[in-house]
């Protein structure tokens, strides 16, 4: 990240922190991978470009844009989600930099009220530029749910947030645990709650 323009990195960090506050219920139980990349808490991923491209193609579907990554422990499933977050952040920062260059070349300045500039050739916005990946922890969701219905309430709140913010992509590690997560007598497990939302296309999920 040493060669990135510090101004645009700082702007994106501020935007991600503001987004975290807007989706507070989700950020309590998940980690913003985009922000982790910007703060250099995630190392670069190598030799996974083909798999990341396949993940992108699945996430572009109109319905059922969900993908499952399988493989033995330590093969790099989590690294693929982190690599995707890194590509998203790199593309967004580069796009902001290119847009500013185009504006300066056209002798224009950003309108303070709308943030838009007219009459110049703006670079095309990259795909997934506005997407934010959250690493959702099922253990954090289950923790502290002593009474029936508390777990379902937490998960339903997260689903509402994801439905109202289609740019959010959930990454769930150890997704096989979802079948029994939160199960108790007379209550539904996480799998039963998530399945309808995934089938309808309300949320996008990367499972590992």
JSON list of C-alpha atoms in Angstrom, two decimals, residues 41-111:
[
{"chain": "A", "resi": 41, "resn": "UNK", "atom": "CA", "xyz": [-4.18, -5.79, 8.85]},
{"chain": "A", "resi": 42, "resn": "UNK", "atom": "CA", "xyz": [-4.49, -8.27, 5.97]},
{"chain": "A", "resi": 43, "resn": "UNK", "atom": "CA", "xyz": [-1.54, -9.53, 3.95]},
{"chain": "A", "resi": 44, "resn": "UNK", "atom": "CA", "xyz": [-1.63, -9.71, 0.13]},
{"chain": "A", "resi": 45, "resn": "UNK", "atom": "CA", "xyz": [-2.87, -12.95, -1.45]},
{"chain": "A", "resi": 46, "resn": "UNK", "atom": "CA", "xyz": [-0.87, -14.60, -4.24]},
{"chain": "A", "resi": 47, "resn": "UNK", "atom": "CA", "xyz": [-1.74, -17.17, -6.91]},
{"chain": "A", "resi": 48, "resn": "UNK", "atom": "CA", "xyz": [-5.48, -17.01, -6.24]},
{"chain": "A", "resi": 49, "resn": "UNK", "atom": "CA", "xyz": [-6.49, -14.72, -9.10]},
{"chain": "A", "resi": 50, "resn": "UNK", "atom": "CA", "xyz": [-8.41, -17.43, -10.98]},
{"chain": "A", "resi": 51, "resn": "UNK", "atom": "CA", "xyz": [-10.46, -18.49, -7.97]},
{"chain": "A", "resi": 52, "resn": "UNK", "atom": "CA", "xyz": [-11.22, -14.88, -7.03]},
{"chain": "A", "resi": 53, "resn": "UNK", "atom": "CA", "xyz": [-12.42, -14.26, -10.61]},
{"chain": "A", "resi": 54, "resn": "UNK", "atom": "CA", "xyz": [-14.74, -17.29, -10.33]},
{"chain": "A", "resi": 55, "resn": "UNK", "atom": "CA", "xyz": [-16.11, -15.97, -7.03]},
{"chain": "A", "resi": 56, "resn": "UNK", "atom": "CA", "xyz": [-16.83, -12.62, -8.68]},
{"chain": "A", "resi": 57, "resn": "UNK", "atom": "CA", "xyz": [-18.74, -14.30, -11.51]},
{"chain": "A", "resi": 58, "resn": "UNK", "atom": "CA", "xyz": [-21.00, -16.12, -9.04]},
{"chain": "A", "resi": 59, "resn": "UNK", "atom": "CA", "xyz": [-21.58, -12.97, -6.97]},
{"chain": "A", "resi": 60, "resn": "UNK", "atom": "CA", "xyz": [-22.75, -11.16, -10.12]},
{"chain": "A", "resi": 61, "resn": "UNK", "atom": "CA", "xyz": [-25.80, -13.41, -10.46]},
{"chain": "A", "resi": 62, "resn": "UNK", "atom": "CA", "xyz": [-29.19, -11.77, -10.09]},
{"chain": "A", "resi": 63, "resn": "UNK", "atom": "CA", "xyz": [-30.52, -14.57, -7.87]},
{"chain": "A", "resi": 64, "resn": "UNK", "atom": "CA", "xyz": [-28.80, -17.04, -5.56]},
{"chain": "A", "resi": 65, "resn": "UNK", "atom": "CA", "xyz": [-25.49, -15.18, -5.71]},
{"chain": "A", "resi": 66, "resn": "UNK", "atom": "CA", "xyz": [-23.92, -17.43, -3.09]},
{"chain": "A", "resi": 67, "resn": "UNK", "atom": "CA", "xyz": [-20.75, -19.49, -3.29]},
{"chain": "A", "resi": 68, "resn": "UNK", "atom": "CA", "xyz": [-19.21, -22.24, -1.17]},
{"chain": "A", "resi": 69, "resn": "UNK", "atom": "CA", "xyz": [-15.43, -22.66, -0.90]},
{"chain": "A", "resi": 70, "resn": "UNK", "atom": "CA", "xyz": [-14.35, -26.16, 0.07]},
{"chain": "A", "resi": 71, "resn": "UNK", "atom": "CA", "xyz": [-11.01, -27.70, 0.92]},
{"chain": "A", "resi": 72, "resn": "UNK", "atom": "CA", "xyz": [-8.86, -28.97, 3.78]},
{"chain": "A", "resi": 73, "resn": "UNK", "atom": "CA", "xyz": [-7.86, -26.73, 6.67]},
{"chain": "A", "resi": 74, "resn": "UNK", "atom": "CA", "xyz": [-5.15, -24.25, 5.76]},
{"chain": "A", "resi": 75, "resn": "UNK", "atom": "CA", "xyz": [-5.62, -24.41, 1.97]},
{"chain": "A", "resi": 76, "resn": "UNK", "atom": "CA", "xyz": [-6.50, -20.71, 1.77]},
{"chain": "A", "resi": 77, "resn": "UNK", "atom": "CA", "xyz": [-10.31, -20.46, 1.77]},
{"chain": "A", "resi": 78, "resn": "UNK", "atom": "CA", "xyz": [-10.36, -17.42, 4.06]},
{"chain": "A", "resi": 79, "resn": "UNK", "atom": "CA", "xyz": [-7.52, -15.90, 2.05]},
{"chain": "A", "resi": 80, "resn": "UNK", "atom": "CA", "xyz": [-9.77, -15.89, -1.04]},
{"chain": "A", "resi": 81, "resn": "UNK", "atom": "CA", "xyz": [-12.34, -13.68, 0.71]},
{"chain": "A", "resi": 82, "resn": "UNK", "atom": "CA", "xyz": [-9.54, -11.44, 1.96]},
{"chain": "A", "resi": 83, "resn": "UNK", "atom": "CA", "xyz": [-8.06, -11.31, -1.54]},
{"chain": "A", "resi": 84, "resn": "UNK", "atom": "CA", "xyz": [-11.44, -10.27, -2.95]},
{"chain": "A", "resi": 85, "resn": "UNK", "atom": "CA", "xyz": [-11.70, -7.51, -0.34]},
{"chain": "A", "resi": 86, "resn": "UNK", "atom": "CA", "xyz": [-8.21, -6.33, -1.28]},
{"chain": "A", "resi": 87, "resn": "UNK", "atom": "CA", "xyz": [-9.10, -6.21, -4.99]},
{"chain": "A", "resi": 88, "resn": "UNK", "atom": "CA", "xyz": [-12.26, -4.20, -4.20]},
{"chain": "A", "resi": 89, "resn": "UNK", "atom": "CA", "xyz": [-10.33, -1.68, -2.10]},
{"chain": "A", "resi": 90, "resn": "UNK", "atom": "CA", "xyz": [-7.50, -1.32, -4.63]},
{"chain": "A", "resi": 91, "resn": "UNK", "atom": "CA", "xyz": [-9.95, -0.73, -7.47]},
{"chain": "A", "resi": 92, "resn": "UNK", "atom": "CA", "xyz": [-11.95, 1.85, -5.46]},
{"chain": "A", "resi": 93, "resn": "UNK", "atom": "CA", "xyz": [-8.91, 3.84, -4.36]},
{"chain": "A", "resi": 94, "resn": "UNK", "atom": "CA", "xyz": [-7.46, 3.77, -7.90]},
{"chain": "A", "resi": 95, "resn": "UNK", "atom": "CA", "xyz": [-10.81, 4.89, -9.34]},
{"chain": "A", "resi": 96, "resn": "UNK", "atom": "CA", "xyz": [-11.03, 7.84, -6.94]},
{"chain": "A", "resi": 97, "resn": "UNK", "atom": "CA", "xyz": [-7.49, 8.84, -7.90]},
{"chain": "A", "resi": 98, "resn": "UNK", "atom": "CA", "xyz": [-8.21, 8.56, -11.65]},
{"chain": "A", "resi": 99, "resn": "UNK", "atom": "CA", "xyz": [-11.44, 10.53, -11.25]},
{"chain": "A", "resi": 100, "resn": "UNK", "atom": "CA", "xyz": [-9.61, 13.34, -9.48]},
{"chain": "A", "resi": 101, "resn": "UNK", "atom": "CA", "xyz": [-7.00, 13.44, -12.25]},
{"chain": "A", "resi": 102, "resn": "UNK", "atom": "CA", "xyz": [-9.73, 13.70, -14.89]},
{"chain": "A", "resi": 103, "resn": "UNK", "atom": "CA", "xyz": [-11.39, 16.52, -12.95]},
{"chain": "A", "resi": 104, "resn": "UNK", "atom": "CA", "xyz": [-8.15, 18.45, -12.66]},
{"chain": "A", "resi": 105, "resn": "UNK", "atom": "CA", "xyz": [-7.43, 17.96, -16.36]},
{"chain": "A", "resi": 106, "resn": "UNK", "atom": "CA", "xyz": [-10.88, 19.37, -17.17]},
{"chain": "A", "resi": 107, "resn": "UNK", "atom": "CA", "xyz": [-10.33, 22.31, -14.84]},
{"chain": "A", "resi": 108, "resn": "UNK", "atom": "CA", "xyz": [-13.29, 21.28, -12.72]},
{"chain": "A", "resi": 109, "resn": "UNK", "atom": "CA", "xyz": [-13.81, 20.94, -9.01]},
{"chain": "A", "resi": 110, "resn": "UNK", "atom": "CA", "xyz": [-16.15, 18.67, -7.09]},
{"chain": "A", "resi": 111, "resn": "UNK", "atom": "CA", "xyz": [-19.47, 20.27, -6.17]}
]
